[in-house]
Coordinates of N, CA and C in Angstrom, one line a residue:
M1 N 94.9 85.6 88.7 CA 96.2 85.2 89.3 C 96.1 85.3 90.9
T2 N 96.5 84.3 91.6 CA 96.6 84.5 93.0 C 98.1 84.2 93.4
G3 N 98.4 83.0 93.7 CA 99.8 82.6 93.9 C 100.5 83.2 95.2
F4 N 99.6 83.5 96.2 CA 100.2 84.0 97.4 C 99.4 83.5 98.6
T5 N 100.0 83.5 99.8 CA 99.3 83.1 101.0 C 99.3 84.3 102.0
V6 N 98.2 84.5 102.6 CA 98.0 85.6 103.6 C 98.1 85.0 105.0
A7 N 99.0 85.6 105.8 CA 99.1 85.2 107.2 C 99.6 86.3 108.0
G8 N 99.0 86.6 109.2 CA 99.6 87.5 110.1 C 99.9 88.9 109.6
R9 N 99.1 89.5 108.8 CA 99.3 90.8 108.2 C 100.5 90.8 107.1
G10 N 100.8 89.6 106.7 CA 101.8 89.5 105.6 C 101.3 88.7 104.5
V11 N 102.1 88.7 103.4 CA 101.8 87.9 102.2 C 103.1 87.2 101.8
Y12 N 102.9 85.9 101.6 CA 104.0 85.0 101.2 C 103.8 84.5 99.8
V13 N 104.8 84.7 99.0 CA 104.8 84.2 97.6 C 105.8 83.0 97.6
E14 N 105.2 81.8 97.7 CA 105.9 80.6 97.9 C 106.9 80.3 96.7
T15 N 106.5 80.5 95.5 CA 107.3 80.2 94.4 C 108.5 81.1 94.3
A16 N 108.5 82.2 95.0 CA 109.7 83.1 95.0 C 110.3 83.1 96.4
A17 N 109.8 82.3 97.3 CA 110.3 82.2 98.7 C 110.5 83.6 99.3
T18 N 109.5 84.4 99.1 CA 109.5 85.8 99.5 C 108.3 86.2 100.3
L19 N 108.6 86.8 101.5 CA 107.6 87.3 102.4 C 107.6 88.8 102.3
V20 N 106.4 89.4 102.2 CA 106.2 90.8 102.1 C 105.3 91.3 103.2
I21 N 105.8 92.3 103.9 CA 105.0 93.0 104.9 C 105.1 94.5 104.5
A22 N 104.2 95.3 105.2 CA 104.2 96.8 104.8 C 104.0 97.6 106.1
D23 N 104.4 98.8 106.0 CA 104.1 99.8 107.0 C 104.4 99.4 108.5
T24 N 105.6 99.1 108.7 CA 106.1 98.8 110.1 C 106.1 100.0 111.0
H25 N 106.3 101.2 110.4 CA 106.2 102.5 111.1 C 107.1 102.5 112.3
I26 N 108.3 102.0 112.2 CA 109.2 102.0 113.4 C 109.4 103.4 113.9
G27 N 109.2 103.5 115.2 CA 109.4 104.9 115.8 C 108.0 105.5 116.1
R28 N 107.0 104.9 115.6 CA 105.7 105.5 115.9 C 105.4 105.6 117.4
D29 N 106.0 104.7 118.2 CA 105.8 104.7 119.6 C 106.4 105.8 120.3
E30 N 107.3 106.6 119.6 CA 108.0 107.7 120.2 C 107.1 109.0 120.0
S31 N 106.1 108.9 119.3 CA 105.2 110.1 119.1 C 104.4 110.3 120.3
S32 N 104.3 111.6 120.7 CA 103.6 112.0 121.9 C 102.1 111.8 121.7
A33 N 101.7 111.7 120.4 CA 100.2 111.5 120.1 C 99.8 110.1 120.1
V34 N 100.7 109.1 120.4 CA 100.4 107.7 120.4 C 100.4 107.2 121.8
S35 N 99.4 106.5 122.2 CA 99.4 105.8 123.5 C 100.0 104.4 123.2
L36 N 101.2 104.2 123.7 CA 101.9 103.0 123.4 C 101.8 101.9 124.4
P37 N 101.2 100.7 124.0 CA 101.3 99.6 125.0 C 102.7 99.1 125.1
L38 N 103.1 98.8 126.3 CA 104.4 98.4 126.6 C 104.7 97.1 125.7
G39 N 105.9 97.1 125.1 CA 106.3 95.9 124.4 C 105.9 96.0 122.9
A40 N 105.5 97.1 122.4 CA 105.0 97.2 121.0 C 106.2 96.9 120.0
A41 N 107.4 97.4 120.3 CA 108.5 97.1 119.4 C 108.8 95.6 119.4
A42 N 108.8 95.0 120.6 CA 109.0 93.5 120.6 C 107.9 92.8 119.9
D43 N 106.7 93.4 119.9 CA 105.5 92.7 119.2 C 105.8 92.6 117.7
V44 N 106.3 93.7 117.1 CA 106.6 93.6 115.7 C 107.6 92.5 115.4
R45 N 108.7 92.5 116.2 CA 109.7 91.5 116.0 C 109.3 90.1 116.2
E46 N 108.5 89.9 117.2 CA 108.0 88.6 117.5 C 107.0 88.0 116.4
R47 N 106.2 88.9 115.9 CA 105.3 88.5 114.9 C 106.0 88.2 113.6
L48 N 107.0 89.0 113.3 CA 107.8 88.7 112.1 C 108.6 87.4 112.3
D49 N 109.1 87.2 113.5 CA 109.8 85.9 113.8 C 108.8 84.7 113.6
A50 N 107.6 84.9 113.9 CA 106.6 83.8 113.8 C 106.4 83.5 112.3
L51 N 106.3 84.5 111.5 CA 106.1 84.4 110.0 C 107.4 83.7 109.4
L52 N 108.5 84.1 109.9 CA 109.8 83.5 109.4 C 109.8 82.0 109.7
A53 N 109.3 81.6 110.9 CA 109.3 80.2 111.3 C 108.2 79.4 110.5
Q54 N 107.1 80.1 110.2 CA 106.1 79.4 109.4 C 106.5 79.2 107.9
F55 N 107.1 80.2 107.3 CA 107.3 80.1 105.9 C 108.8 79.8 105.4
D56 N 109.7 80.1 106.3 CA 111.1 79.9 106.0 C 111.5 80.6 104.7
P57 N 111.2 81.9 104.5 CA 111.5 82.6 103.3 C 113.0 82.9 103.1
E58 N 113.4 83.1 101.8 CA 114.7 83.5 101.5 C 114.9 85.0 101.6
T59 N 113.8 85.7 101.4 CA 113.8 87.2 101.3 C 112.6 87.7 102.1
V60 N 112.8 88.8 102.8 CA 111.7 89.5 103.5 C 111.7 90.9 102.9
V61 N 110.6 91.4 102.4 CA 110.5 92.8 101.9 C 109.5 93.6 102.7
I62 N 110.0 94.8 103.2 CA 109.1 95.7 103.8 C 108.7 96.7 102.8
A63 N 107.4 96.8 102.5 CA 106.9 97.6 101.4 C 106.6 99.1 101.8
G64 N 107.6 99.7 102.3 CA 107.5 101.2 102.6 C 107.0 101.6 103.9
D65 N 107.2 102.8 104.3 CA 106.9 103.4 105.6 C 107.5 102.4 106.7
V66 N 108.8 102.2 106.4 CA 109.6 101.3 107.3 C 109.6 102.0 108.7
V67 N 109.9 103.3 108.6 CA 110.0 104.2 109.8 C 108.8 105.2 109.8
H68 N 108.6 105.8 110.9 CA 107.4 106.6 111.1 C 107.7 108.1 110.8
T69 N 109.0 108.5 111.1 CA 109.3 109.9 111.1 C 109.5 110.4 109.7
F70 N 109.3 111.7 109.4 CA 109.6 112.3 108.1 C 111.0 112.9 108.2
G71 N 111.6 112.9 109.3 CA 112.9 113.5 109.4 C 114.0 112.5 109.8
R72 N 114.8 113.0 110.8 CA 115.9 112.1 111.3 C 115.4 110.9 112.0
V73 N 116.0 109.7 111.7 CA 115.6 108.5 112.3 C 116.3 108.4 113.7
S74 N 115.6 108.2 114.7 CA 116.2 108.3 116.1 C 117.0 107.1 116.3
D75 N 117.8 107.2 117.4 CA 118.7 106.0 117.8 C 117.8 104.8 118.1
H76 N 116.7 105.1 118.8 CA 115.8 104.0 119.2 C 115.3 103.3 117.9
S77 N 114.9 104.0 116.9 CA 114.4 103.4 115.7 C 115.5 102.7 115.0
C78 N 116.7 103.2 115.0 CA 117.8 102.5 114.3 C 118.1 101.1 115.0
E79 N 118.0 101.1 116.3 CA 118.1 99.9 117.1 C 117.0 98.9 116.7
M80 N 115.8 99.4 116.6 CA 114.7 98.5 116.2 C 114.9 97.9 114.8
L81 N 115.4 98.8 113.9 CA 115.6 98.3 112.5 C 116.7 97.3 112.5
E82 N 117.8 97.5 113.3 CA 118.9 96.5 113.4 C 118.3 95.2 113.9
A83 N 117.4 95.3 114.9 CA 116.8 94.1 115.5 C 116.0 93.3 114.5
L84 N 115.3 94.0 113.6 CA 114.5 93.3 112.5 C 115.5 92.6 111.6
E85 N 116.6 93.3 111.2 CA 117.5 92.7 110.3 C 118.2 91.5 110.9
T86 N 118.5 91.5 112.2 CA 119.1 90.4 112.9 C 118.1 89.2 112.9
T87 N 116.8 89.5 113.2 CA 115.8 88.5 113.2 C 115.7 87.8 111.9
C88 N 115.8 88.5 110.8 CA 115.8 87.9 109.4 C 117.0 87.1 109.2
E89 N 118.2 87.7 109.5 CA 119.5 87.0 109.3 C 119.5 85.7 110.1
D90 N 119.0 85.7 111.3 CA 119.0 84.5 112.2 C 118.1 83.4 111.6
A91 N 117.2 83.8 110.8 CA 116.3 82.8 110.1 C 116.7 82.5 108.7
G92 N 117.9 83.0 108.3 CA 118.4 82.7 107.0 C 117.8 83.5 105.8
A93 N 117.2 84.7 106.2 CA 116.5 85.5 105.1 C 117.2 86.8 105.0
D94 N 117.2 87.4 103.8 CA 117.7 88.7 103.5 C 116.6 89.7 103.7
L95 N 116.9 90.9 104.3 CA 115.9 91.9 104.5 C 116.0 93.0 103.4
V96 N 115.0 93.3 102.7 CA 115.0 94.3 101.7 C 114.0 95.4 102.0
L97 N 114.4 96.6 101.9 CA 113.6 97.8 102.3 C 113.2 98.6 101.0
V98 N 111.9 98.8 101.0 CA 111.4 99.7 99.9 C 110.9 101.0 100.6
A99 N 111.3 102.1 100.0 CA 111.0 103.4 100.6 C 109.5 103.8 100.4
G100 N 108.9 104.4 101.5 CA 107.6 104.9 101.5 C 107.7 106.4 101.7
N101 N 106.5 107.0 101.7 CA 106.5 108.5 101.9 C 107.0 109.0 103.2
H102 N 107.0 108.1 104.2 CA 107.5 108.5 105.5 C 109.0 108.3 105.6
D103 N 109.6 107.7 104.7 CA 111.0 107.2 104.8 C 112.1 108.2 104.3
V104 N 111.8 109.5 104.5 CA 112.7 110.5 104.0 C 114.1 110.4 104.6
G105 N 114.3 110.1 105.9 CA 115.6 110.0 106.5 C 116.1 108.6 106.6
L106 N 115.4 107.6 106.0 CA 115.8 106.2 106.1 C 117.2 105.9 105.5
A107 N 117.5 106.5 104.4 CA 118.8 106.3 103.8 C 120.0 106.5 104.7
N108 N 119.8 107.5 105.6 CA 120.9 107.8 106.6 C 121.0 106.8 107.7
A109 N 120.0 106.0 107.9 CA 120.0 105.0 109.0 C 120.1 103.6 108.5
W110 N 120.2 103.3 107.2 CA 120.2 102.0 106.7 C 121.4 101.8 105.8
D111 N 122.3 100.8 106.1 CA 123.5 100.7 105.3 C 123.3 100.0 104.0
G112 N 122.2 99.2 103.8 CA 122.0 98.5 102.6 C 121.2 99.4 101.6
P113 N 121.0 98.8 100.4 CA 120.2 99.5 99.4 C 118.8 99.8 99.8
L114 N 118.3 100.9 99.4 CA 116.9 101.3 99.6 C 116.2 101.5 98.3
H115 N 115.2 100.7 98.1 CA 114.5 100.6 96.7 C 113.3 101.5 96.7
D116 N 113.1 102.1 95.5 CA 111.8 102.7 95.2 C 110.8 101.6 94.8
E117 N 111.3 100.6 94.1 CA 110.5 99.4 93.7 C 111.4 98.2 93.8
Y118 N 110.9 97.1 94.2 CA 111.7 95.9 94.3 C 110.9 94.8 93.4
V119 N 111.7 94.2 92.5 CA 111.1 93.3 91.5 C 111.6 91.9 91.8
F120 N 110.7 90.9 91.8 CA 111.2 89.5 91.8 C 110.3 88.7 90.9
A121 N 110.9 87.5 90.5 CA 110.2 86.6 89.6 C 109.8 85.4 90.5
D122 N 108.6 84.8 90.1 CA 108.1 83.6 90.8 C 108.8 82.3 90.3
G123 N 109.9 81.9 90.9 CA 110.5 80.7 90.5 C 110.9 80.7 89.1
E124 N 110.6 79.6 88.4 CA 110.9 79.5 87.0 C 109.9 80.0 86.0
S125 N 108.8 80.5 86.6 CA 107.7 81.1 85.7 C 108.1 82.5 85.3
S126 N 107.3 83.0 84.4 CA 107.5 84.3 83.9 C 106.8 85.4 84.7
T127 N 106.1 85.0 85.8 CA 105.4 85.9 86.6 C 106.3 86.9 87.3
R128 N 106.0 88.1 87.1 CA 106.9 89.2 87.6 C 106.1 90.0 88.6
T129 N 106.7 90.2 89.8 CA 106.0 90.9 90.9 C 106.8 92.1 91.3
V130 N 106.1 93.3 91.4 CA 106.8 94.5 91.9 C 106.2 94.8 93.3
V131 N 107.1 95.1 94.2 CA 106.8 95.6 95.5 C 107.1 97.1 95.6
C132 N 106.1 97.9 95.9 CA 106.3 99.3 96.0 C 105.4 99.8 97.2
H133 N 105.6 101.0 97.6 CA 104.8 101.5 98.7 C 103.3 101.7 98.4
G134 N 103.1 102.3 97.2 CA 101.7 102.5 96.8 C 101.3 104.0 96.8
H135 N 102.2 104.9 97.3 CA 101.8 106.3 97.3 C 102.0 107.0 95.9
E136 N 102.8 106.3 95.1 CA 103.1 106.8 93.8 C 102.9 105.7 92.7
L137 N 102.7 106.1 91.5 CA 102.6 105.1 90.4 C 104.0 104.4 90.2
P138 N 104.0 103.1 90.2 CA 105.2 102.3 89.9 C 105.6 102.5 88.4
T139 N 106.9 102.5 88.2 CA 107.4 102.6 86.8 C 107.7 101.3 86.1
T140 N 107.7 100.2 86.9 CA 108.0 98.9 86.3 C 106.7 98.1 86.0
T141 N 106.7 97.5 84.8 CA 105.6 96.7 84.4 C 105.7 95.3 85.0
A142 N 104.6 94.8 85.5 CA 104.6 93.5 86.2 C 103.3 92.8 86.0
D143 N 103.2 91.6 86.5 CA 102.0 90.8 86.5 C 101.2 90.9 87.8
R144 N 102.0 91.4 88.9 CA 101.4 91.5 90.2 C 102.1 92.7 90.9
Y145 N 101.3 93.5 91.6 CA 101.9 94.6 92.4 C 101.5 94.4 93.9
L146 N 102.4 94.4 94.7 CA 102.2 94.3 96.2 C 102.6 95.6 96.8
F147 N 101.7 96.2 97.6 CA 101.9 97.5 98.1 C 101.2 97.7 99.5
G148 N 101.5 98.8 100.1 CA 100.9 99.1 101.4 C 100.3 100.5 101.4
H149 N 100.7 101.4 102.3 CA 100.3 102.8 102.3 C 98.9 103.0 102.8
V150 N 97.9 102.2 102.4 CA 96.5 102.4 102.7 C 96.1 102.0 104.1
H151 N 96.8 101.0 104.7 CA 96.4 100.4 106.0 C 95.0 99.9 106.0
P152 N 94.6 99.1 105.0 CA 93.2 98.7 104.9 C 92.7 97.8 106.1
A153 N 91.5 98.1 106.5 CA 90.8 97.3 107.5 C 89.3 97.2 107.1
I154 N 88.6 96.1 107.5 CA 87.2 96.0 107.2 C 86.5 95.7 108.5
V155 N 85.3 96.3 108.6 CA 84.4 96.1 109.8 C 83.4 95.0 109.5
L156 N 83.5 93.9 110.2 CA 82.6 92.8 110.1 C 81.9 92.6 111.4
E157 N 80.5 92.7 111.4 CA 79.7 92.5 112.6 C 80.2 93.4 113.8
G158 N 80.6 94.6 113.4 CA 81.0 95.6 114.4 C 82.4 95.5 114.8
V159 N 83.2 94.6 114.3 CA 84.6 94.4 114.7 C 85.5 94.8 113.5
R160 N 86.6 95.6 113.8 CA 87.5 96.0 112.7 C 88.6 95.0 112.6
H161 N 88.8 94.6 111.4 CA 89.9 93.6 111.1 C 90.9 94.1 110.0
P162 N 92.2 94.1 110.3 CA 93.1 94.4 109.2 C 92.9 93.4 108.1
C163 N 93.0 93.8 106.9 CA 92.8 92.9 105.7 C 93.7 93.2 104.6
V164 N 94.0 92.2 103.8 CA 94.6 92.3 102.5 C 93.5 92.6 101.5
L165 N 93.7 93.4 100.5 CA 92.8 93.7 99.4 C 93.4 93.2 98.1
H166 N 92.7 92.3 97.4 CA 93.2 91.7 96.2 C 92.3 92.1 95.0
G167 N 92.9 92.9 94.1 CA 92.2 93.2 92.9 C 92.7 92.5 91.7
R168 N 91.9 91.6 91.1 CA 92.3 90.8 90.0 C 92.4 91.6 88.7
E169 N 93.6 91.7 88.1 CA 93.7 92.3 86.8 C 93.1 93.7 86.8
C170 N 93.2 94.4 87.9 CA 92.6 95.7 88.0 C 93.5 96.9 88.0
F171 N 94.8 96.7 87.8 CA 95.8 97.8 87.6 C 96.7 97.4 86.5
R172 N 96.5 98.2 85.4 CA 97.3 97.9 84.1 C 97.2 96.5 83.7
G173 N 96.0 95.9 83.9 CA 95.8 94.5 83.5 C 96.5 93.5 84.4
A174 N 97.1 94.0 85.5 CA 97.8 93.1 86.5 C 97.0 93.1 87.8
D175 N 97.4 92.1 88.7 CA 96.8 92.0 90.0 C 97.4 93.1 90.9
A176 N 96.6 93.7 91.7 CA 97.0 94.7 92.7 C 96.6 94.1 94.1
V177 N 97.6 94.0 95.0 CA 97.4 93.4 96.3 C 97.9 94.4 97.3
C178 N 96.9 94.9 98.1 CA 97.3 95.9 99.1 C 97.3 95.3 100.5
L179 N 98.4 95.5 101.2 CA 98.7 94.9 102.5 C 98.2 95.8 103.6
P180 N 97.8 95.2 104.7 CA 97.5 96.1 105.9 C 98.8 96.5 106.6
A181 N 98.7 97.5 107.5 CA 99.9 97.9 108.2 C 100.3 96.7 109.1
F182 N 101.7 96.5 109.2 CA 102.2 95.4 110.0 C 102.2 95.9 111.5
T183 N 102.4 97.1 111.7 CA 102.3 97.6 113.1 C 100.9 97.6 113.6
R184 N 100.7 97.2 114.8 CA 99.4 97.1 115.4 C 99.0 98.5 116.0
L185 N 99.9 99.5 116.0 CA 99.6 100.8 116.4 C 98.8 101.6 115.4
A186 N 98.7 101.1 114.2 CA 97.9 101.7 113.2 C 96.5 101.0 113.2
P187 N 95.4 101.8 113.5 CA 94.1 101.2 113.6 C 93.6 100.6 112.3
G188 N 94.0 101.2 111.2 CA 93.5 100.8 109.9 C 92.5 101.7 109.4
A189 N 92.5 101.9 108.0 CA 91.5 102.7 107.4 C 90.3 101.8 106.9
V190 N 89.1 102.0 107.4 CA 88.0 101.2 107.1 C 87.6 101.3 105.6
V191 N 87.5 100.2 104.9 CA 87.3 100.2 103.5 C 85.8 99.9 103.1
N192 N 85.0 99.6 104.1 CA 83.6 99.1 103.8 C 82.9 100.0 102.7
E193 N 83.0 101.3 102.8 CA 82.3 102.2 101.9 C 83.2 103.0 101.1
S194 N 84.5 102.7 101.1 CA 85.5 103.6 100.4 C 85.4 103.5 98.9
T195 N 85.5 104.7 98.3 CA 85.6 104.8 96.8 C 87.1 104.7 96.5
A196 N 87.4 104.5 95.2 CA 88.8 104.4 94.8 C 89.6 105.6 95.2
E197 N 89.0 106.8 95.0 CA 89.7 108.1 95.4 C 90.0 108.1 96.8
A198 N 89.2 107.5 97.7 CA 89.4 107.6 99.1 C 90.6 106.8 99.6
F199 N 91.0 105.8 98.8 CA 92.2 105.0 99.2 C 93.5 105.8 99.2
G200 N 93.6 106.8 98.4 CA 94.8 107.6 98.4 C 96.0 106.9 97.7
S201 N 95.7 106.0 96.9 CA 96.8 105.3 96.2 C 96.4 105.2 94.7
P202 N 97.3 105.5 93.8 CA 97.1 105.4 92.4 C 97.0 104.0 91.9
L203 N 97.3 103.0 92.7 CA 97.2 101.6 92.3 C 95.8 101.1 92.5
V204 N 95.0 101.8 93.2 CA 93.6 101.4 93.4 C 92.7 102.2 92.4
T205 N 92.3 101.5 91.4 CA 91.5 102.2 90.3 C 90.0 101.8 90.4
D206 N 89.7 100.7 91.0 CA 88.3 100.2 91.1 C 88.1 99.5 92.4
A207 N 87.6 100.3 93.4 CA 87.4 99.8 94.7 C 86.4 98.6 94.8
D208 N 85.4 98.6 93.9 CA 84.4 97.6 93.9 C 85.0 96.2 93.6
A209 N 86.1 96.2 92.9 CA 86.8 94.9 92.4 C 87.7 94.3 93.5
L210 N 87.9 95.0 94.6 CA 88.9 94.5 95.6 C 88.2 93.5 96.5
E211 N 88.9 92.3 96.6 CA 88.4 91.2 97.5 C 89.2 91.3 98.8
P212 N 88.4 91.5 99.9 CA 89.1 91.5 101.2 C 89.5 90.1 101.6
I213 N 90.7 90.0 102.2 CA 91.1 88.7 102.8 C 91.5 89.0 104.2
V214 N 90.8 88.4 105.2 CA 91.1 88.6 106.6 C 91.7 87.3 107.2
F215 N 92.8 87.5 107.9 CA 93.5 86.4 108.5 C 92.9 86.2 109.9
D216 N 92.4 85.0 110.2 CA 91.8 84.7 111.4 C 92.9 84.1 112.3
D217 N 93.3 84.8 113.3 CA 94.4 84.4 114.2 C 94.0 83.2 115.0
D218 N 92.8 83.1 115.4 CA 92.4 82.0 116.3 C 92.3 80.7 115.5
A219 N 91.8 80.8 114.2 CA 91.7 79.6 113.4 C 93.0 79.3 112.6
G220 N 93.9 80.3 112.5 CA 95.1 80.1 111.8 C 94.9 80.0 110.3
E221 N 93.9 80.7 109.7 CA 93.6 80.6 108.3 C 93.1 81.9 107.8
S222 N 93.2 82.1 106.5 CA 92.7 83.3 105.9 C 91.3 83.1 105.3
L223 N 90.5 84.1 105.4 CA 89.1 84.1 104.9 C 89.0 85.1 103.8
R224 N 88.6 84.6 102.6 CA 88.5 85.5 101.4 C 87.0 85.8 101.2
F225 N 86.7 87.1 101.1 CA 85.4 87.6 100.9 C 85.1 88.0 99.4
P226 N 83.9 88.1 99.0 CA 83.6 88.6 97.6 C 84.1 90.0 97.5
P227 N 84.2 90.5 96.2 CA 84.7 91.9 96.0 C 83.8 92.9 96.7
L228 N 84.4 94.0 97.1 CA 83.6 95.0 97.9 C 82.3 95.4 97.2
G229 N 82.3 95.5 95.9 CA 81.0 95.9 95.2 C 79.9 94.9 95.5
E230 N 80.2 93.6 95.7 CA 79.2 92.6 96.0 C 79.0 92.5 97.5
L231 N 80.0 92.8 98.3 CA 80.0 92.6 99.7 C 79.2 93.7 100.5
R232 N 79.4 94.9 100.0 CA 78.8 96.1 100.7 C 77.3 95.9 101.1
P233 N 76.5 95.5 100.2 CA 75.1 95.4 100.6 C 74.8 94.4 101.7
L234 N 75.8 93.5 101.9 CA 75.6 92.4 102.9 C 76.2 92.8 104.3
L235 N 76.9 94.0 104.3 CA 77.6 94.4 105.6 C 76.6 95.2 106.4

C-alpha cells in the first residue's frame, strides 16, 4: 500500500484530503540550548502555507510534539499555535492535534480536542489510517499508521536529509510511515545504520524494511530509495 504523496516534510493522503505533519516543536526557539535563526517561527508557518496551497487539504493533522515544552506552554508558543490554526482556517482546512510525549501542557493551551490517535478513512475505500505520535503503541487497528517522534534523516554523499520512512506491511500487517520533524530546528536522527531498537518507537519493528523517501526541494519531487537493508551496503 502507498496512497500518499511526500512533499516538504509532510505527507498528503489525497483520497482523504488530509495533510499530515509531525513534530513542529513550537517553543523550541525559547530554549537557551538552541541557537535560533531569526524568523524560525515564521518559517514553520510559511512552509505549512506552501503545502496548503499545493494540496488544498480539508484537514491538517500534526502528529504529536506540537509544542516543545514538557510543562506550561508559554504565551509565545500559544500565539504561534494560534497562527498555525489561522493559517489552516484561511486555507479552508481544519487543524487537528495529536498529543506527543512533549505535549503534557498542551491541553491547557488548546481549546479544541486533543487526540491520542486520530483515525480517518481514505474516501470511499475501506482503507483506514491512524495518526499517532509513535512513542507508544497505538490501540486502534488500521491499514496504515502515520507517526513522528523519531525525526528520521538519512546521510547521502555526506549530506543529511530529512526523510520519510515507509515500511510496507511491517507493523501488525499494516504500513508504517514515519515522518521527519517539521521544524528545521531539529537536525534529525540519522538512520543509515540504525537498528529497530535505536529508533525508540514501538511502531518500528524491522529497520531493514524501511524505505527512505527524500523530498528534493530544488527539483520539487520525492525520491524513493530501496529499503535500508538493501541500501546500507551502497551508502
